Structure formats: structure tokens, C-alpha cells
PDB file of C-alpha atoms in Angstrom:
ATOM      1  CA  MET A   1     -13.453  24.799   7.334  1.00  0.00           C
ATOM      2  CA  LYS A   2     -13.991  25.802  10.928  1.00  0.00           C
ATOM      3  CA  ARG A   3     -10.933  25.765  13.131  1.00  0.00           C
ATOM      4  CA  MET A   4     -10.468  24.862  16.748  1.00  0.00           C
ATOM      5  CA  LYS A   5      -7.843  25.040  19.449  1.00  0.00           C
ATOM      6  CA  LEU A   6      -5.867  21.850  19.883  1.00  0.00           C
ATOM      7  CA  GLY A   7      -5.845  20.984  23.607  1.00  0.00           C
ATOM      8  CA  THR A   8      -3.841  23.461  25.718  1.00  0.00           C
ATOM      9  CA  SER A   9      -1.528  24.149  22.840  1.00  0.00           C
ATOM     10  CA  ASP A  10      -1.277  27.300  20.773  1.00  0.00           C
ATOM     11  CA  LEU A  11      -2.299  25.404  17.567  1.00  0.00           C
ATOM     12  CA  LYS A  12      -5.437  26.411  15.723  1.00  0.00           C
ATOM     13  CA  VAL A  13      -6.349  23.330  13.612  1.00  0.00           C
ATOM     14  CA  PRO A  14      -9.158  22.339  11.295  1.00  0.00           C
ATOM     15  CA  GLN A  15     -12.108  20.403  12.745  1.00  0.00           C
ATOM     16  CA  ILE A  16     -11.311  17.739  10.150  1.00  0.00           C
ATOM     17  CA  ALA A  17      -7.839  16.301   9.673  1.00  0.00           C
ATOM     18  CA  LEU A  18      -6.549  13.959   6.921  1.00  0.00           C
ATOM     19  CA  GLY A  19      -5.365  10.583   8.167  1.00  0.00           C
ATOM     20  CA  CYS A  20      -2.598   9.291   6.008  1.00  0.00           C
ATOM     21  CA  MET A  21      -2.504   5.647   6.982  1.00  0.00           C
ATOM     22  CA  SER A  22      -3.307   4.486   3.405  1.00  0.00           C
ATOM     23  CA  MET A  23      -1.250   7.052   1.475  1.00  0.00           C
ATOM     24  CA  ASN A  24       1.488   4.491   0.859  1.00  0.00           C
ATOM     25  CA  LYS A  25      -0.940   2.789  -1.572  1.00  0.00           C
ATOM     26  CA  LEU A  26      -0.850   5.858  -3.919  1.00  0.00           C
ATOM     27  CA  SER A  27       1.570   7.031  -6.448  1.00  0.00           C
ATOM     28  CA  LYS A  28       3.238  10.417  -5.956  1.00  0.00           C
ATOM     29  CA  PRO A  29       0.856  12.145  -8.423  1.00  0.00           C
ATOM     30  CA  GLU A  30      -2.160  10.457  -6.806  1.00  0.00           C
ATOM     31  CA  ALA A  31      -1.038  11.457  -3.315  1.00  0.00           C
ATOM     32  CA  ALA A  32      -0.317  15.068  -4.500  1.00  0.00           C
ATOM     33  CA  LYS A  33      -3.952  15.302  -5.722  1.00  0.00           C
ATOM     34  CA  VAL A  34      -5.169  14.127  -2.357  1.00  0.00           C
ATOM     35  CA  ILE A  35      -3.102  16.651  -0.467  1.00  0.00           C
ATOM     36  CA  GLU A  36      -3.826  19.523  -2.740  1.00  0.00           C
ATOM     37  CA  ASN A  37      -7.551  18.865  -2.446  1.00  0.00           C
ATOM     38  CA  ALA A  38      -7.355  18.708   1.265  1.00  0.00           C
ATOM     39  CA  LEU A  39      -5.581  21.994   1.407  1.00  0.00           C
ATOM     40  CA  GLU A  40      -8.092  23.573  -0.841  1.00  0.00           C
ATOM     41  CA  HIS A  41     -10.742  22.748   1.726  1.00  0.00           C
ATOM     42  CA  GLY A  42      -8.820  24.034   4.684  1.00  0.00           C
ATOM     43  CA  ILE A  43      -7.709  20.653   5.868  1.00  0.00           C
ATOM     44  CA  ASP A  44      -4.020  21.416   6.607  1.00  0.00           C
ATOM     45  CA  PHE A  45      -3.590  18.950   9.483  1.00  0.00           C
ATOM     46  CA  PHE A  46      -2.055  15.632   8.537  1.00  0.00           C
ATOM     47  CA  ASP A  47      -2.057  12.536  10.802  1.00  0.00           C
ATOM     48  CA  HIS A  48       0.665   9.967  10.341  1.00  0.00           C
ATOM     49  CA  ALA A  49       2.349   7.092  12.319  1.00  0.00           C
ATOM     50  CA  ASP A  50       5.597   5.319  11.943  1.00  0.00           C
ATOM     51  CA  ILE A  51       3.793   2.046  11.185  1.00  0.00           C
ATOM     52  CA  TYR A  52       1.592   3.385   8.411  1.00  0.00           C
ATOM     53  CA  GLY A  53       2.924   1.507   5.382  1.00  0.00           C
ATOM     54  CA  SER A  54       5.956   0.763   7.478  1.00  0.00           C
ATOM     55  CA  GLY A  55       6.952   4.346   7.105  1.00  0.00           C
ATOM     56  CA  ASP A  56       6.165   4.636   3.374  1.00  0.00           C
ATOM     57  CA  SER A  57       3.086   6.754   4.047  1.00  0.00           C
ATOM     58  CA  GLU A  58       5.246   9.513   5.571  1.00  0.00           C
ATOM     59  CA  SER A  59       7.728   9.232   2.738  1.00  0.00           C
ATOM     60  CA  ILE A  60       5.066   9.436   0.004  1.00  0.00           C
ATOM     61  CA  PHE A  61       3.483  12.379   1.753  1.00  0.00           C
ATOM     62  CA  ALA A  62       6.754  14.361   1.827  1.00  0.00           C
ATOM     63  CA  GLU A  63       7.522  13.612  -1.809  1.00  0.00           C
ATOM     64  CA  ALA A  64       3.984  14.426  -2.946  1.00  0.00           C
ATOM     65  CA  ILE A  65       3.720  17.761  -1.105  1.00  0.00           C
ATOM     66  CA  GLU A  66       7.332  18.625  -2.161  1.00  0.00           C
ATOM     67  CA  MET A  67       8.330  19.455   1.316  1.00  0.00           C
ATOM     68  CA  SER A  68      10.242  22.648   1.766  1.00  0.00           C
ATOM     69  CA  PRO A  69      10.426  25.274   4.505  1.00  0.00           C
ATOM     70  CA  SER A  70       7.732  27.453   2.820  1.00  0.00           C
ATOM     71  CA  VAL A  71       5.416  24.431   2.468  1.00  0.00           C
ATOM     72  CA  ARG A  72       6.155  23.213   5.999  1.00  0.00           C
ATOM     73  CA  GLU A  73       5.069  26.461   7.754  1.00  0.00           C
ATOM     74  CA  LYS A  74       1.625  26.142   6.152  1.00  0.00           C
ATOM     75  CA  ILE A  75       0.760  22.720   7.480  1.00  0.00           C
ATOM     76  CA  THR A  76       0.521  20.813  10.717  1.00  0.00           C
ATOM     77  CA  ILE A  77       2.044  17.433  10.927  1.00  0.00           C
ATOM     78  CA  GLN A  78       1.319  14.876  13.665  1.00  0.00           C
ATOM     79  CA  THR A  79       2.811  11.378  13.830  1.00  0.00           C
ATOM     80  CA  LYS A  80       2.788   8.480  16.288  1.00  0.00           C
ATOM     81  CA  THR A  81       5.111   5.887  17.706  1.00  0.00           C
ATOM     82  CA  GLY A  82       5.069   2.841  19.981  1.00  0.00           C
ATOM     83  CA  ILE A  83       3.633  -0.058  17.944  1.00  0.00           C
ATOM     84  CA  ARG A  84       6.188  -2.584  16.768  1.00  0.00           C
ATOM     85  CA  ASP A  85       6.033  -6.046  15.263  1.00  0.00           C
ATOM     86  CA  GLY A  86       4.032  -7.967  17.905  1.00  0.00           C
ATOM     87  CA  TYR A  87       4.714  -5.671  20.795  1.00  0.00           C
ATOM     88  CA  TYR A  88       4.626  -2.106  22.027  1.00  0.00           C
ATOM     89  CA  ASP A  89       7.666  -0.023  22.883  1.00  0.00           C
ATOM     90  CA  PHE A  90       7.706   3.244  24.867  1.00  0.00           C
ATOM     91  CA  SER A  91      11.382   2.934  25.716  1.00  0.00           C
ATOM     92  CA  LYS A  92      13.453   6.124  25.506  1.00  0.00           C
ATOM     93  CA  GLU A  93      15.630   4.614  22.895  1.00  0.00           C
ATOM     94  CA  HIS A  94      12.734   3.672  20.615  1.00  0.00           C
ATOM     95  CA  ILE A  95      10.834   6.993  21.029  1.00  0.00           C
ATOM     96  CA  LEU A  96      13.953   9.005  20.101  1.00  0.00           C
ATOM     97  CA  LYS A  97      14.857   6.636  17.214  1.00  0.00           C
ATOM     98  CA  SER A  98      11.286   6.647  15.861  1.00  0.00           C
ATOM     99  CA  ALA A  99      11.062  10.431  16.021  1.00  0.00           C
ATOM    100  CA  ASP A 100      14.278  10.864  14.042  1.00  0.00           C
ATOM    101  CA  GLU A 101      13.224   8.378  11.421  1.00  0.00           C
ATOM    102  CA  SER A 102       9.828  10.093  10.992  1.00  0.00           C
ATOM    103  CA  LEU A 103      11.522  13.481  10.621  1.00  0.00           C
ATOM    104  CA  LYS A 104      13.809  12.042   7.991  1.00  0.00           C
ATOM    105  CA  ARG A 105      10.958  10.430   6.023  1.00  0.00           C
ATOM    106  CA  LEU A 106       8.798  13.632   6.351  1.00  0.00           C
ATOM    107  CA  LYS A 107      11.705  15.781   5.222  1.00  0.00           C
ATOM    108  CA  THR A 108      11.270  18.238   8.086  1.00  0.00           C
ATOM    109  CA  ASP A 109      13.214  19.210  11.094  1.00  0.00           C
ATOM    110  CA  TYR A 110      10.262  19.349  13.589  1.00  0.00           C
ATOM    111  CA  LEU A 111       6.945  17.712  14.339  1.00  0.00           C
ATOM    112  CA  ASP A 112       3.951  19.732  15.478  1.00  0.00           C
ATOM    113  CA  VAL A 113       2.475  16.895  17.491  1.00  0.00           C
ATOM    114  CA  PHE A 114       4.010  13.524  18.548  1.00  0.00           C
ATOM    115  CA  LEU A 115       1.771  10.829  20.060  1.00  0.00           C
ATOM    116  CA  LEU A 116       2.295   7.584  21.915  1.00  0.00           C
ATOM    117  CA  HIS A 117       0.278   5.234  19.722  1.00  0.00           C
ATOM    118  CA  ARG A 118      -1.165   2.526  21.949  1.00  0.00           C
ATOM    119  CA  PRO A 119      -0.429   1.750  25.655  1.00  0.00           C
ATOM    120  CA  ASP A 120       2.739  -0.175  26.458  1.00  0.00           C
ATOM    121  CA  ALA A 121       2.223  -2.550  29.416  1.00  0.00           C
ATOM    122  CA  LEU A 122       5.917  -2.196  30.201  1.00  0.00           C
ATOM    123  CA  VAL A 123       5.940   1.605  30.013  1.00  0.00           C
ATOM    124  CA  GLU A 124       8.407   3.344  32.284  1.00  0.00           C
ATOM    125  CA  PRO A 125       7.106   6.923  32.518  1.00  0.00           C
ATOM    126  CA  GLU A 126      10.421   8.259  33.603  1.00  0.00           C
ATOM    127  CA  GLU A 127      11.916   7.127  30.323  1.00  0.00           C
ATOM    128  CA  VAL A 128       9.079   8.636  28.291  1.00  0.00           C
ATOM    129  CA  ALA A 129       9.630  11.884  30.208  1.00  0.00           C
ATOM    130  CA  GLU A 130      13.313  11.861  29.324  1.00  0.00           C
ATOM    131  CA  ALA A 131      12.600  11.171  25.714  1.00  0.00           C
ATOM    132  CA  PHE A 132      10.013  13.926  25.479  1.00  0.00           C
ATOM    133  CA  THR A 133      12.313  16.441  27.159  1.00  0.00           C
ATOM    134  CA  THR A 134      15.041  15.600  24.745  1.00  0.00           C
ATOM    135  CA  LEU A 135      12.812  15.996  21.747  1.00  0.00           C
ATOM    136  CA  PHE A 136      11.266  19.242  23.039  1.00  0.00           C
ATOM    137  CA  GLU A 137      14.471  20.934  24.008  1.00  0.00           C
ATOM    138  CA  SER A 138      16.089  20.025  20.681  1.00  0.00           C
ATOM    139  CA  GLY A 139      13.151  21.615  18.883  1.00  0.00           C
ATOM    140  CA  LYS A 140      12.241  18.361  17.118  1.00  0.00           C
ATOM    141  CA  VAL A 141       8.799  18.139  18.702  1.00  0.00           C
ATOM    142  CA  ARG A 142       6.578  21.075  19.715  1.00  0.00           C
ATOM    143  CA  HIS A 143       3.600  19.282  21.344  1.00  0.00           C
ATOM    144  CA  PHE A 144       2.857  15.809  22.660  1.00  0.00           C
ATOM    145  CA  GLY A 145      -0.126  13.548  23.166  1.00  0.00           C
ATOM    146  CA  VAL A 146      -1.382   9.999  23.344  1.00  0.00           C
ATOM    147  CA  SER A 147      -3.604   7.604  21.475  1.00  0.00           C
ATOM    148  CA  ASN A 148      -5.967   4.976  22.929  1.00  0.00           C
ATOM    149  CA  HIS A 149      -5.099   5.761  26.529  1.00  0.00           C
ATOM    150  CA  ASN A 150      -7.422   5.886  29.541  1.00  0.00           C
ATOM    151  CA  PRO A 151      -7.408   8.560  32.300  1.00  0.00           C
ATOM    152  CA  MET A 152      -5.165   6.685  34.794  1.00  0.00           C
ATOM    153  CA  GLN A 153      -2.582   5.788  32.044  1.00  0.00           C
ATOM    154  CA  ILE A 154      -2.449   9.519  31.159  1.00  0.00           C
ATOM    155  CA  GLU A 155      -2.162  10.567  34.802  1.00  0.00           C
ATOM    156  CA  LEU A 156       0.766   8.162  35.292  1.00  0.00           C
ATOM    157  CA  LEU A 157       2.541   9.723  32.394  1.00  0.00           C
ATOM    158  CA  LYS A 158       1.738  13.287  33.549  1.00  0.00           C
ATOM    159  CA  LYS A 159       3.236  12.556  36.992  1.00  0.00           C
ATOM    160  CA  TYR A 160       6.683  12.586  35.290  1.00  0.00           C
ATOM    161  CA  LEU A 161       6.256  14.653  32.128  1.00  0.00           C
ATOM    162  CA  ASN A 162       7.363  18.285  31.898  1.00  0.00           C
ATOM    163  CA  GLN A 163       5.213  18.834  28.801  1.00  0.00           C
ATOM    164  CA  GLU A 164       1.462  18.912  28.466  1.00  0.00           C
ATOM    165  CA  LEU A 165      -0.433  16.073  26.671  1.00  0.00           C
ATOM    166  CA  VAL A 166      -2.621  17.999  24.344  1.00  0.00           C
ATOM    167  CA  VAL A 167      -4.567  15.221  22.507  1.00  0.00           C
ATOM    168  CA  ASN A 168      -5.792  11.641  22.854  1.00  0.00           C
ATOM    169  CA  GLN A 169      -6.714   9.895  19.689  1.00  0.00           C
ATOM    170  CA  LEU A 170      -9.627   7.445  20.232  1.00  0.00           C
ATOM    171  CA  GLN A 171     -11.951   5.335  18.154  1.00  0.00           C
ATOM    172  CA  LEU A 172     -15.319   6.993  17.780  1.00  0.00           C
ATOM    173  CA  SER A 173     -18.146   6.799  15.369  1.00  0.00           C
ATOM    174  CA  VAL A 174     -21.962   6.810  15.698  1.00  0.00           C
ATOM    175  CA  THR A 175     -21.804   2.923  15.857  1.00  0.00           C
ATOM    176  CA  ASN A 176     -18.854   2.979  18.328  1.00  0.00           C
ATOM    177  CA  THR A 177     -20.194   5.219  21.108  1.00  0.00           C
ATOM    178  CA  ASN A 178     -18.864   3.544  24.223  1.00  0.00           C
ATOM    179  CA  MET A 179     -17.357   6.819  25.638  1.00  0.00           C
ATOM    180  CA  MET A 180     -20.773   8.546  25.371  1.00  0.00           C
ATOM    181  CA  ARG A 181     -23.087   5.630  25.900  1.00  0.00           C
ATOM    182  CA  GLN A 182     -22.057   4.583  29.348  1.00  0.00           C
ATOM    183  CA  GLY A 183     -22.638   8.091  30.671  1.00  0.00           C
ATOM    184  CA  LEU A 184     -26.316   7.918  29.583  1.00  0.00           C
ATOM    185  CA  TYR A 185     -26.864   4.699  31.611  1.00  0.00           C
ATOM    186  CA  VAL A 186     -25.348   5.815  34.909  1.00  0.00           C
ATOM    187  CA  ASN A 187     -27.012   4.119  37.936  1.00  0.00           C
ATOM    188  CA  THR A 188     -28.708   1.408  35.893  1.00  0.00           C
ATOM    189  CA  PRO A 189     -28.342  -2.390  35.802  1.00  0.00           C
ATOM    190  CA  PHE A 190     -27.750  -2.471  32.051  1.00  0.00           C
ATOM    191  CA  ASP A 191     -24.525  -3.499  30.303  1.00  0.00           C
ATOM    192  CA  TYR A 192     -24.369  -0.138  28.589  1.00  0.00           C
ATOM    193  CA  ALA A 193     -23.603   1.414  32.094  1.00  0.00           C
ATOM    194  CA  LEU A 194     -20.363  -0.469  32.217  1.00  0.00           C
ATOM    195  CA  ASN A 195     -17.431   1.982  32.335  1.00  0.00           C
ATOM    196  CA  ARG A 196     -14.947   0.492  29.920  1.00  0.00           C
ATOM    197  CA  ASP A 197     -12.663   3.540  29.439  1.00  0.00           C
ATOM    198  CA  GLY A 198     -12.498   5.307  32.800  1.00  0.00           C
ATOM    199  CA  SER A 199     -14.786   8.136  31.698  1.00  0.00           C
ATOM    200  CA  ILE A 200     -12.222   9.298  29.156  1.00  0.00           C
ATOM    201  CA  LEU A 201     -14.703  11.739  27.538  1.00  0.00           C
ATOM    202  CA  ASP A 202     -15.313  13.642  30.785  1.00  0.00           C
ATOM    203  CA  TYR A 203     -11.732  13.459  31.700  1.00  0.00           C
ATOM    204  CA  SER A 204     -10.657  14.917  28.436  1.00  0.00           C
ATOM    205  CA  ARG A 205     -13.054  17.840  28.854  1.00  0.00           C
ATOM    206  CA  LEU A 206     -12.013  18.453  32.423  1.00  0.00           C
ATOM    207  CA  ASN A 207      -8.320  18.501  31.422  1.00  0.00           C
ATOM    208  CA  ASP A 208      -8.683  20.447  28.048  1.00  0.00           C
ATOM    209  CA  MET A 209      -7.392  17.589  26.045  1.00  0.00           C
ATOM    210  CA  THR A 210      -8.643  17.309  22.543  1.00  0.00           C
ATOM    211  CA  ILE A 211     -10.084  13.968  21.529  1.00  0.00           C
ATOM    212  CA  GLN A 212      -9.258  13.036  17.966  1.00  0.00           C
ATOM    213  CA  ALA A 213     -11.840  10.574  16.575  1.00  0.00           C
ATOM    214  CA  TRP A 214     -10.310   7.830  14.364  1.00  0.00           C
ATOM    215  CA  SER A 215     -12.370   5.507  12.136  1.00  0.00           C
ATOM    216  CA  PRO A 216     -15.440   7.763  12.059  1.00  0.00           C
ATOM    217  CA  PHE A 217     -17.191   5.481   9.562  1.00  0.00           C
ATOM    218  CA  ARG A 218     -16.334   2.013  10.979  1.00  0.00           C
ATOM    219  CA  TYR A 219     -18.439  -0.299  13.086  1.00  0.00           C
ATOM    220  CA  GLY A 220     -16.953  -2.783  15.465  1.00  0.00           C
ATOM    221  CA  TYR A 221     -13.210  -2.980  15.732  1.00  0.00           C
ATOM    222  CA  PHE A 222     -12.119  -2.676  12.055  1.00  0.00           C
ATOM    223  CA  GLU A 223     -15.050  -4.904  11.079  1.00  0.00           C
ATOM    224  CA  GLY A 224     -16.303  -2.682   8.296  1.00  0.00           C
ATOM    225  CA  PHE A 225     -17.979   0.516   7.268  1.00  0.00           C
ATOM    226  CA  PHE A 226     -21.549   1.458   8.146  1.00  0.00           C
ATOM    227  CA  ILE A 227     -22.197   3.770   5.183  1.00  0.00           C
ATOM    228  CA  ASN A 228     -24.425   1.967   2.707  1.00  0.00           C
ATOM    229  CA  HIS A 229     -24.101  -1.227   4.739  1.00  0.00           C
ATOM    230  CA  GLU A 230     -27.256  -3.395   4.757  1.00  0.00           C
ATOM    231  CA  ASP A 231     -26.904  -4.162   8.450  1.00  0.00           C
ATOM    232  CA  PHE A 232     -27.343  -0.477   9.213  1.00  0.00           C
ATOM    233  CA  LYS A 233     -30.384   0.342   7.133  1.00  0.00           C
ATOM    234  CA  GLU A 234     -32.101   2.609   9.721  1.00  0.00           C
ATOM    235  CA  LEU A 235     -28.947   4.582  10.249  1.00  0.00           C
ATOM    236  CA  ASN A 236     -28.360   5.140   6.532  1.00  0.00           C
ATOM    237  CA  ILE A 237     -31.978   6.150   6.005  1.00  0.00           C
ATOM    238  CA  LYS A 238     -31.640   8.774   8.815  1.00  0.00           C
ATOM    239  CA  LEU A 239     -28.214   9.995   7.522  1.00  0.00           C
ATOM    240  CA  GLN A 240     -29.702  10.294   4.013  1.00  0.00           C
ATOM    241  CA  GLU A 241     -32.784  12.211   5.423  1.00  0.00           C
ATOM    242  CA  ILE A 242     -30.692  14.611   7.363  1.00  0.00           C
ATOM    243  CA  GLY A 243     -28.120  14.914   4.626  1.00  0.00           C
ATOM    244  CA  GLU A 244     -30.849  16.081   2.171  1.00  0.00           C
ATOM    245  CA  LYS A 245     -31.972  18.678   4.616  1.00  0.00           C
ATOM    246  CA  TYR A 246     -28.455  20.234   4.837  1.00  0.00           C
ATOM    247  CA  GLY A 247     -27.425  19.386   1.299  1.00  0.00           C
ATOM    248  CA  VAL A 248     -24.547  17.096   2.254  1.00  0.00           C
ATOM    249  CA  THR A 249     -23.727  13.433   1.965  1.00  0.00           C
ATOM    250  CA  LYS A 250     -24.350  10.695   4.497  1.00  0.00           C
ATOM    251  CA  SER A 251     -20.632  10.648   5.384  1.00  0.00           C
ATOM    252  CA  ALA A 252     -20.757  14.376   6.015  1.00  0.00           C
ATOM    253  CA  VAL A 253     -23.603  13.904   8.451  1.00  0.00           C
ATOM    254  CA  ALA A 254     -21.703  11.040  10.216  1.00  0.00           C
ATOM    255  CA  VAL A 255     -18.783  13.480  10.792  1.00  0.00           C
ATOM    256  CA  ALA A 256     -21.132  16.375  11.674  1.00  0.00           C
ATOM    257  CA  TRP A 257     -22.574  14.120  14.395  1.00  0.00           C
ATOM    258  CA  ILE A 258     -19.080  13.893  15.976  1.00  0.00           C
ATOM    259  CA  LEU A 259     -18.314  17.574  15.541  1.00  0.00           C
ATOM    260  CA  ARG A 260     -21.673  18.458  17.225  1.00  0.00           C
ATOM    261  CA  HIS A 261     -20.522  17.209  20.533  1.00  0.00           C
ATOM    262  CA  PRO A 262     -19.517  19.965  22.874  1.00  0.00           C
ATOM    263  CA  ALA A 263     -16.202  18.279  23.746  1.00  0.00           C
ATOM    264  CA  LYS A 264     -14.900  19.917  20.486  1.00  0.00           C
ATOM    265  CA  ILE A 265     -13.688  16.638  18.968  1.00  0.00           C
ATOM    266  CA  GLN A 266     -11.365  16.737  16.007  1.00  0.00           C
ATOM    267  CA  THR A 267     -12.227  14.047  13.371  1.00  0.00           C
ATOM    268  CA  ILE A 268      -9.526  12.029  11.512  1.00  0.00           C
ATOM    269  CA  VAL A 269     -10.743  11.147   8.054  1.00  0.00           C
ATOM    270  CA  GLY A 270      -8.592   8.642   6.139  1.00  0.00           C
ATOM    271  CA  THR A 271     -10.090   8.622   2.643  1.00  0.00           C
ATOM    272  CA  MET A 272      -7.636   8.871  -0.219  1.00  0.00           C
ATOM    273  CA  THR A 273     -10.418   9.855  -2.679  1.00  0.00           C
ATOM    274  CA  PRO A 274     -10.445  13.589  -3.268  1.00  0.00           C
ATOM    275  CA  GLU A 275     -14.097  13.791  -4.215  1.00  0.00           C
ATOM    276  CA  ARG A 276     -15.202  12.003  -1.029  1.00  0.00           C
ATOM    277  CA  LEU A 277     -12.993  14.265   1.051  1.00  0.00           C
ATOM    278  CA  THR A 278     -14.565  17.255  -0.611  1.00  0.00           C
ATOM    279  CA  ASN A 279     -17.985  16.078   0.398  1.00  0.00           C
ATOM    280  CA  ILE A 280     -16.932  15.132   3.971  1.00  0.00           C
ATOM    281  CA  ALA A 281     -15.404  18.585   4.459  1.00  0.00           C
ATOM    282  CA  LYS A 282     -18.855  20.077   4.236  1.00  0.00           C
ATOM    283  CA  ALA A 283     -19.554  18.561   7.688  1.00  0.00           C
ATOM    284  CA  SER A 284     -17.950  21.616   9.159  1.00  0.00           C
ATOM    285  CA  THR A 285     -20.803  23.752   7.828  1.00  0.00           C
ATOM    286  CA  VAL A 286     -23.479  21.534   9.475  1.00  0.00           C
ATOM    287  CA  GLU A 287     -24.744  22.307  12.968  1.00  0.00           C
ATOM    288  CA  LEU A 288     -27.075  19.435  13.915  1.00  0.00           C
ATOM    289  CA  THR A 289     -29.940  20.220  16.379  1.00  0.00           C
ATOM    290  CA  ARG A 290     -29.966  18.285  19.634  1.00  0.00           C
ATOM    291  CA  GLU A 291     -33.007  16.346  18.424  1.00  0.00           C
ATOM    292  CA  GLU A 292     -31.216  15.405  15.173  1.00  0.00           C
ATOM    293  CA  TRP A 293     -28.102  14.294  17.076  1.00  0.00           C
ATOM    294  CA  TYR A 294     -30.171  11.835  19.154  1.00  0.00           C
ATOM    295  CA  GLU A 295     -32.136  10.674  16.157  1.00  0.00           C
ATOM    296  CA  ILE A 296     -28.957   9.615  14.468  1.00  0.00           C
ATOM    297  CA  TYR A 297     -27.705   8.120  17.755  1.00  0.00           C
ATOM    298  CA  ARG A 298     -30.807   5.987  18.070  1.00  0.00           C
ATOM    299  CA  SER A 299     -30.891   5.029  14.447  1.00  0.00           C
ATOM    300  CA  ALA A 300     -27.478   3.314  14.876  1.00  0.00           C
ATOM    301  CA  GLY A 301     -28.952   1.012  17.483  1.00  0.00           C
ATOM    302  CA  ASN A 302     -28.044   3.018  20.547  1.00  0.00           C
ATOM    303  CA  GLN A 303     -30.906   3.090  23.091  1.00  0.00           C
ATOM    304  CA  VAL A 304     -32.074   6.070  25.174  1.00  0.00           C
ATOM    305  CA  LEU A 305     -33.889   5.168  28.383  1.00  0.00           C
TER     306      LEU A 305
END
């Protein structure tokens, strides 16, 4: 597994991380097999959130990995906060409480990375700054970031923060290419030219923030998966063709497509099937040509002028 620098931090992380949203659906032995398999393939970065399984995903993870100081130092743990039942909450009180609860469930005394999960319309950046400083100075959190934020929301936070924001976790797949597509249609009258995210891709590269791609196999907004889906026949034919060339699966090619981008995007893969993760991990060995990248892009229905 190739490794990469996470934003401006000192962390060297795998190109592919394991997203643990569905881990609460597994038994302890099943979760242990998933984690063990991930580690065998160099995937030692685990992405959590306080809302995944209402916290149960974090608990199952800690139990399955048999968390201890010696185990903890070999892995990187990231979790997120801010989404509550019907609303978002970036208050100082909630951020601190959520971090403490995640630490307890994960059976660790520190988080490597702590993210604000989805923008809170009522955010008071001064409160976020106070919470982050408390967590950082206490040693409970080493690095911070955001998820699903645009450049101006990030800039607002940065005005008050004493810590760097090292990552932004964003939805990205070959069928969800908004952050890339609008840049290819600059100065045209087409809808694809609409800038829906404030040029977050370019912003991230300019500010050395790592983009973490979530839902790399989904189309639409949680509508479904494009692998082997009849509505994406051309895409699947192309993924199969290129996969056969490199000796990898269609899913691995879909991830290799993300990894090929020079923004050095880390991909969050949420499969809880060891065999599938083994196949997907091979994406790190694939270096798509520029022509292949665009062939896959076009086969997903994206147009090039």
C-alpha cells in the first residue's frame, strides 16, 4: 500500500482508508477479521464518526482490535462530530462531549484526527476554536479537519483557529465528479460550468489540505452503487476492460481513478467484506494513464468539450 502525507500534518497514511460506518452490523469476530485483513494490506487508517451506529461502530472496533497501547501506536484513528438527531451542533459543549465519548468508546486517550462532520448553519467559530484548543492542549486530539465544507466555511473557521485543518472529507466518485467537472467547463454557457462548491478542489491543493473521498462507488446522493449496475453499462465495460489490463477488479479501477488525480486524494472505502477490500487495495498498485483516466471519466456520462 502506497502511503501519503495527510495535509500539513506529520502523518504518513495509506492511500486507502477503511470507513467504519457499517461496523456496528458485525459481530466482534467478524469485525476482527475485517480489521486484520485491512492491516495485512497496509490499511491502518480507520475512519469513524460518533453517529455511525449511534456510536456502536466505534465500540465494536475497539473490542474487535483489542485496543491496547501497543495496538494503538500502530494505527491511525479519525472520527467526526456535529451531526445530531435532526440538526447540526458545533457548540463547544457538544464538540468536547462528543470527543470524550468517542475516546471512551474507542478505548484510547487520543484521536489522531478529529473532523467537523457537516456544516452547522449556527456555527460560532470562536466556540469551535476554544473547543479545539482545549482538545489539543489536553492531548486528546492531535490533528483537526472538516467534512463537506466549502472554501469560505473553512476560511471562516481558520480565522479563529490556532490549529491547522489538515483534511476535508468530500463525496467523490467517477459518477459524482462535480468538483472536477465544473473546472473543465470554465467560460461556457453549460450547466456543468456551475460552481457548486466554491472550487474546493483547487482550494484544497492551494492550501495543502488532503481531500478524503467518501462513497467512491456510489452514484447520486446515496442512491446506489454503480458497480455492475445496469444503468452504467458503458462505465462497467470500461472498468472491466482496464481492470483486465492491470489484473484488478472494477472496484479497484474505480478507486485507482480517484488516486490518479494529482491532488493526492485519500479514498475512504467502507466495505466490511475482507475479500472485497483485498481486491480494492490493489488500486494502490495501478497508475492509470491520462488517456485511461479520461476514458473512464467519459464512460460514466461525463462529457469533454
